[in-house]
XYZ file of C-alpha atoms in Angstrom:
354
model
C -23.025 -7.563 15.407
C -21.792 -10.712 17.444
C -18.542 -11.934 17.181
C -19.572 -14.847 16.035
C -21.537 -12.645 12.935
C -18.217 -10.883 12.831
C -15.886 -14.150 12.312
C -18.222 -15.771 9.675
C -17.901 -12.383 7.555
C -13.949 -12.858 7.337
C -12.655 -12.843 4.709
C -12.388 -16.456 3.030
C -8.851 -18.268 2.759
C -9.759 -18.284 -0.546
C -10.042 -14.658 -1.630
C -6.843 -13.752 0.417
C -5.201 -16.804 -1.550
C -6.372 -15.278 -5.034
C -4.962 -11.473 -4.072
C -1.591 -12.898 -2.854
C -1.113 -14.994 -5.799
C -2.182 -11.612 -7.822
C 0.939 -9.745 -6.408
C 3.129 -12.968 -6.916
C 2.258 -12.703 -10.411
C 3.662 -9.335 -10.347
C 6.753 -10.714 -9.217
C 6.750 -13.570 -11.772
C 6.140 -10.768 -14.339
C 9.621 -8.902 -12.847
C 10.929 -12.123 -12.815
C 10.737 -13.237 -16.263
C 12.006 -9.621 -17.622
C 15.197 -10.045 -15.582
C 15.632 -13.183 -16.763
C 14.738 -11.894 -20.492
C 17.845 -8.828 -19.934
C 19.588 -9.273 -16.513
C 20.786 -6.523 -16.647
C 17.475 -4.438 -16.027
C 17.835 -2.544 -12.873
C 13.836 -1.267 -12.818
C 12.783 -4.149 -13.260
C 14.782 -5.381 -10.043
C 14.177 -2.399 -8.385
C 10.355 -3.051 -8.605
C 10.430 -6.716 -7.882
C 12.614 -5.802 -4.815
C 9.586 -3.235 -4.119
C 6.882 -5.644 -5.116
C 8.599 -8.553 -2.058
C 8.751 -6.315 0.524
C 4.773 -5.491 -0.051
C 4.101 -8.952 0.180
C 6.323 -9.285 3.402
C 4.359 -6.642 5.046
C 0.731 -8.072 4.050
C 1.931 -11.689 4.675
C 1.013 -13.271 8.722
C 2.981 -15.876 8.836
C 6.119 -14.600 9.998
C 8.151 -16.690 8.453
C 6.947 -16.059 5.487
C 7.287 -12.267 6.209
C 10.769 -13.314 6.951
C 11.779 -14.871 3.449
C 9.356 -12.466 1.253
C 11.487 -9.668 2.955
C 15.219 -11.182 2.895
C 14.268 -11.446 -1.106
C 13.057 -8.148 -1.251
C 16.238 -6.503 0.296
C 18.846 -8.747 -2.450
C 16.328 -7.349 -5.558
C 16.972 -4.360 -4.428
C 20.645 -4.503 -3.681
C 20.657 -6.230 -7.353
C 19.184 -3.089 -8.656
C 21.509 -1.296 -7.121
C 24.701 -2.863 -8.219
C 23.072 -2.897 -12.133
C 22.809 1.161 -11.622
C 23.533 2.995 -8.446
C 20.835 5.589 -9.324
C 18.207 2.802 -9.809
C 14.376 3.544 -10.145
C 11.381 1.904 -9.667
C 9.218 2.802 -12.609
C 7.173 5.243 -10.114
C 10.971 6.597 -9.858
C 11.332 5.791 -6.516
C 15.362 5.341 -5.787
C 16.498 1.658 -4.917
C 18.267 3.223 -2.305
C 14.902 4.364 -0.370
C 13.803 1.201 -0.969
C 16.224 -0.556 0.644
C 16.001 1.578 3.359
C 12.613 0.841 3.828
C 12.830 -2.604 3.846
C 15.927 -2.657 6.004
C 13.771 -0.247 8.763
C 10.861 -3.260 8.783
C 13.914 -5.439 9.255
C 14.918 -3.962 11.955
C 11.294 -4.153 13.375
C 10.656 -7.489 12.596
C 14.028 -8.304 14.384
C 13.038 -9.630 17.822
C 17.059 -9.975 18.801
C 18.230 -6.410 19.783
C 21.932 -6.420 18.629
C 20.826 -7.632 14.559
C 17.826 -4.826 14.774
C 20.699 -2.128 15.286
C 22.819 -3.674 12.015
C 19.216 -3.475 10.209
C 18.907 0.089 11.853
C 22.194 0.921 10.837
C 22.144 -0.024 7.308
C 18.782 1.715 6.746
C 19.886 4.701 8.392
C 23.593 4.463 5.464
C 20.964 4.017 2.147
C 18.263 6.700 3.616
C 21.389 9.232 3.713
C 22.376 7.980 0.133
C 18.830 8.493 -1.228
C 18.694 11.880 0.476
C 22.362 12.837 -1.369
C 21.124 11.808 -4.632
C 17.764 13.695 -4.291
C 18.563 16.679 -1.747
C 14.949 18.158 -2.654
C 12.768 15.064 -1.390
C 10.530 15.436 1.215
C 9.868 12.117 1.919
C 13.707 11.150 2.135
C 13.861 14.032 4.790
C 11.167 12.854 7.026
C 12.302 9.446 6.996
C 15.463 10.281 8.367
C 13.937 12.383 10.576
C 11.801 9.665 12.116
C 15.033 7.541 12.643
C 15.345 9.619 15.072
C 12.941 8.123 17.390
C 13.296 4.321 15.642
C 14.448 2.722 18.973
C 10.825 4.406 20.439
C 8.674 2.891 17.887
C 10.021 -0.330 17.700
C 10.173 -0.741 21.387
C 6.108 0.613 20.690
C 5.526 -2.055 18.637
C 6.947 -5.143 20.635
C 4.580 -3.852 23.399
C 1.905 -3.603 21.677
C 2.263 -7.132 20.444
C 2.874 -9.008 23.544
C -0.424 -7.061 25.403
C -2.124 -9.204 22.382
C -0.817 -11.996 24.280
C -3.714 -14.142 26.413
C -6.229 -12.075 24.134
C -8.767 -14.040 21.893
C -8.610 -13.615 18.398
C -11.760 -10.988 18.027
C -9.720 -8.527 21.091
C -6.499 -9.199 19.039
C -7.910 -7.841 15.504
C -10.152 -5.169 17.432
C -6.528 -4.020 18.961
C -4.589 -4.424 15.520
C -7.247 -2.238 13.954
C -6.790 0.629 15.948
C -3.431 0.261 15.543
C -3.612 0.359 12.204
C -5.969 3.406 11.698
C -3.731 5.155 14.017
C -1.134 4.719 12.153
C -2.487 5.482 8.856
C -4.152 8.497 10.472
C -0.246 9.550 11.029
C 0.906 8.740 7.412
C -1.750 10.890 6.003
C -0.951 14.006 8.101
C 2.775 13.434 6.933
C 1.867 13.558 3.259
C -0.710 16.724 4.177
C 2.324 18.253 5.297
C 4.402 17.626 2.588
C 1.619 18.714 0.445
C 1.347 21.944 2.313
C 4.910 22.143 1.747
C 4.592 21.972 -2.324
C 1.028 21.867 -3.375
C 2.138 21.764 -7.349
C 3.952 18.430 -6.411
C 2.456 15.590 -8.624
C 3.615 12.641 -6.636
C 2.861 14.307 -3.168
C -0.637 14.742 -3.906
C -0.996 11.523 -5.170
C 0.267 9.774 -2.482
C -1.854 11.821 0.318
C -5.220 11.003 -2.112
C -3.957 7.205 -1.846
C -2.882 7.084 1.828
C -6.989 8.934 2.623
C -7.969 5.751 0.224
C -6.140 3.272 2.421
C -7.963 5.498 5.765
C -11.103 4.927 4.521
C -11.526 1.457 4.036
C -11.163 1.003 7.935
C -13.926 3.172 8.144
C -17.284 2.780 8.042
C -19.385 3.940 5.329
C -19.889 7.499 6.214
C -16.416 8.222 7.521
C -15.416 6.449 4.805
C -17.215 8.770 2.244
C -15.965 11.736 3.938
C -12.630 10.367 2.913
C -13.273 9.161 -0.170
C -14.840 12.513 -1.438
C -11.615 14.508 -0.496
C -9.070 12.195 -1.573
C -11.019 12.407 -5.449
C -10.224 16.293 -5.319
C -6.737 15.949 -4.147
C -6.334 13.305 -7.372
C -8.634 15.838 -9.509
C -5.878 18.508 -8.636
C -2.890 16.163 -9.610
C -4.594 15.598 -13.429
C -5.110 19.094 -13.742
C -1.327 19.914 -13.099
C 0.061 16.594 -15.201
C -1.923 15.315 -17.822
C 0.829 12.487 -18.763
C 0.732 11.313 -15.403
C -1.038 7.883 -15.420
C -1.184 7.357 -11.269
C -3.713 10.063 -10.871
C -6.237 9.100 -13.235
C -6.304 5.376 -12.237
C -6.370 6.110 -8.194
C -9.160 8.451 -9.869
C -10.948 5.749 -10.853
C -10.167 3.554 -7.400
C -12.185 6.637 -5.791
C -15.250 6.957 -7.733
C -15.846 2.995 -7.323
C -15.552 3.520 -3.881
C -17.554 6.791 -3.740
C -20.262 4.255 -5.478
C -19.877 1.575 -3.269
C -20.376 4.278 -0.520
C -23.397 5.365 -1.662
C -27.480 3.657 -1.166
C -27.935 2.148 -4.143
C -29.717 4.223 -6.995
C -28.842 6.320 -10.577
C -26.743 8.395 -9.356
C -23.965 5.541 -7.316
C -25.043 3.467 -10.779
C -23.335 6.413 -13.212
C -20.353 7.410 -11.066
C -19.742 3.141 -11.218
C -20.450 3.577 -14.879
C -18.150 6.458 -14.652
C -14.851 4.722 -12.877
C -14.717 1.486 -15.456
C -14.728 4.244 -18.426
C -11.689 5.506 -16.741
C -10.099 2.340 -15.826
C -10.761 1.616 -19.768
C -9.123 4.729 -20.516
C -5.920 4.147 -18.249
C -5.710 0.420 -19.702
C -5.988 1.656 -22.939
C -2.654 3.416 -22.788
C -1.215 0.429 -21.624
C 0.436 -0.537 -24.712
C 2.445 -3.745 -23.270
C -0.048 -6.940 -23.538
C 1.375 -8.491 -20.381
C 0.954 -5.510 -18.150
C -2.360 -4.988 -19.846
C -3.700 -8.333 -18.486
C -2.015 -7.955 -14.976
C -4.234 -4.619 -14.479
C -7.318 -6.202 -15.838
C -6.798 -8.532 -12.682
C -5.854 -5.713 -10.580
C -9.101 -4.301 -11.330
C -10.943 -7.496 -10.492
C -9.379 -7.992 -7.393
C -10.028 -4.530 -6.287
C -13.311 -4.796 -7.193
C -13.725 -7.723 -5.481
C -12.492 -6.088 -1.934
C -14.946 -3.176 -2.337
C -18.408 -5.172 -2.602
C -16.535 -7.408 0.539
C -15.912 -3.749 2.559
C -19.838 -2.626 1.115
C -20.666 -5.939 2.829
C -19.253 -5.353 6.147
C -19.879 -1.828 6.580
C -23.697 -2.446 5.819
C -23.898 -5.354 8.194
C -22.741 -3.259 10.530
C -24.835 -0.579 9.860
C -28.061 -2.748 10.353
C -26.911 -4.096 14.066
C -27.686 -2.712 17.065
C -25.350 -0.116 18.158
C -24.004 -0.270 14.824
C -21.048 3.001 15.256
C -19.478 1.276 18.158
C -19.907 -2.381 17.003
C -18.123 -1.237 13.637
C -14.774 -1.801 14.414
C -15.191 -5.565 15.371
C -17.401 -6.116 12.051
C -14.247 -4.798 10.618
C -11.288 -6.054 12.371
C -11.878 -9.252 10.877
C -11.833 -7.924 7.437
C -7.552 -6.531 7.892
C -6.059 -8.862 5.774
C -8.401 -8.671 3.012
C -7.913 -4.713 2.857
C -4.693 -4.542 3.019
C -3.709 -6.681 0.417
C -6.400 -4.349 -1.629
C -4.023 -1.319 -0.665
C -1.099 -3.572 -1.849
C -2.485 -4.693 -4.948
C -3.543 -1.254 -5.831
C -0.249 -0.195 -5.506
C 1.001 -2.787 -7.562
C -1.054 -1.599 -10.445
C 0.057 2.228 -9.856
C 3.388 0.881 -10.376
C 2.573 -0.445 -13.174
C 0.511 2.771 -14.858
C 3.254 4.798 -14.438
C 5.478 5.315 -17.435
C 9.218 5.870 -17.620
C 10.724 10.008 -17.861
């Protein structure tokens, strides 16, 4: 595949317009229930969530900025409404915040406001970890603090050796960065699965984060991933049946398992298959509002698969098509990863209340 082949397959402004407007409608939804009852902390606490996923999808950095400033006050809203604030996948406000203060302090070029951002992050991880002692994921956080200054000073190099670089080198680079590092955030969450295999959440999140692996993959890599991620959610519906995650990143993985596939009856049923389920999960969904934002969920997901099916078989027909993969892909980054965001935002929005 040329780079010129490459470039013409990115994504179009348009489609990564349509799937950032689809998360800001998320906010808008947040939006309009805070202003319906002010004094609802979840729905801060998932707006506050909901900005700093658009921060980290966003390019401009600006924008990344702003998207991320808002983020951290949601939160902190949240927070002051109800100091044991939830998102309604009952993640604490306080990890949150943490989080987005730790991309703060990445994002931070000047070294003496990273270490305030640092700082803070470090104060609401040890909150969060007070508040839920048993957390795994609170624990390894603070645990990679430890080696913050590391990373970050990592990531600044990383950047400016993009420097001088054309744009094809630049997303070739920022995809192996990003496989590597979501090659790192699913052996954390094998871990913590390893840890406590009946854990609901855990397994959920490892099945998501082999999701987000395999659409920088190509197709058989990809299917490898695919494949194993649908057992690991297959295991967390067979220990929670009132869990509504699962069974919707179910159906994420059988639509990809079809798009996967050669066309033929068998990719054709297990498509047939996933829309029954995303039926089913919608179904549930009693609230119109949140009823409509998954419908679009579901076509914007949809809509990233056939564009990854795309690439990975145009790949797949060049010459030298394994190693030439990864430039046929880099171009395709931003589309993906607001798919990964966007999915998310519907997970958030599938999961019901204790």
């Amino acid at each position: 595949v040329t780079a010129a082949a490459a470039m013409s397959m990115q994504p179009s402004p348009e489609q990564i317009s349509e799937m950032i407007t689809a998360m800001q409608s998320q906010c808008q939804y947040f939006k309009a229930a805070t202003d319906h009852n002010p004094r609802d902390d979840t729905s801060f606490s998932n707006w506050g969530s909901m900005l700093m996923h658009l921060s980290m999808v966003s390019e401009d950095q600006n924008v990344k900025k702003d998207f991320l400033k808002q983020g951290i006050e949601k939160l902190e809203r949240a927070i002051s409404l109800n100091d044991n604030s939830k998102t309604q996948e009952g993640e604490l406000a306080y990890f949150n915040l943490g989080n987005a203060l730790y991309f703060a302090f990445f994002l931070e070029k000047d070294d003496r406001m990273a270490e305030e951002h640092l700082r803070a992050a470090k104060q609401k991880f040890a909150v969060a970890m007070a508040k839920e002692p048993g957390n795994q994921m609170h624990t390894q956080m603070m645990e990679q603090l430890q080696t913050a200054h590391e990373q970050r000073r990592s990531a600044h190099e990383q950047l400016a050796k993009l420097e001088g670089k054309t744009d094809e080198e630049k997303k070739v680079e920022i995809l192996g960065l990003q496989k590597q590092m979501l090659e790192s955030v699913v052996e954390t969450h094998q871990k913590q699965v390893e840890k406590n295999p009946n854990n609901v959440s855990n397994l959920v999140e490892l099945a998501k984060s082999m999701f987000e692996l395999a659409m920088l993959c190509g197709k058989e890599e990809a299917m490898s991933w695919f494949k194993e991620a649908k057992e690991i959610a297959e295991k967390a519906m067979g220990i929670s049946s009132a869990d509504s995650t699962a069974p919707w990143l179910h159906a994420v993985l059988l639509q990809a398992i079809s798009y996967a596939m050669d066309e033929s009856s068998e990719s054709k049923a297990l498509y047939d298959q996933a829309q029954r389920e995303f039926d089913n999960v919608m179904k549930r969904e009693i609230d119109l509002t949140r009823r409509e934002q998954l419908g679009k969920e579901r076509e914007i997901f949809s809509m990233a698969m056939k564009s990854w099916r795309q690439q990975s078989d145009s790949a797949a027909t060049g010459a030298g098509a394994k190693a030439e993969h990864t430039d046929d892909t880099a171009g395709f980054l931003v589309l993906i990863g607001l798919a990964v965001a966007i999915a998310g935002a519907a997970w958030y929005l599938t999961k019901k209340k204790n």
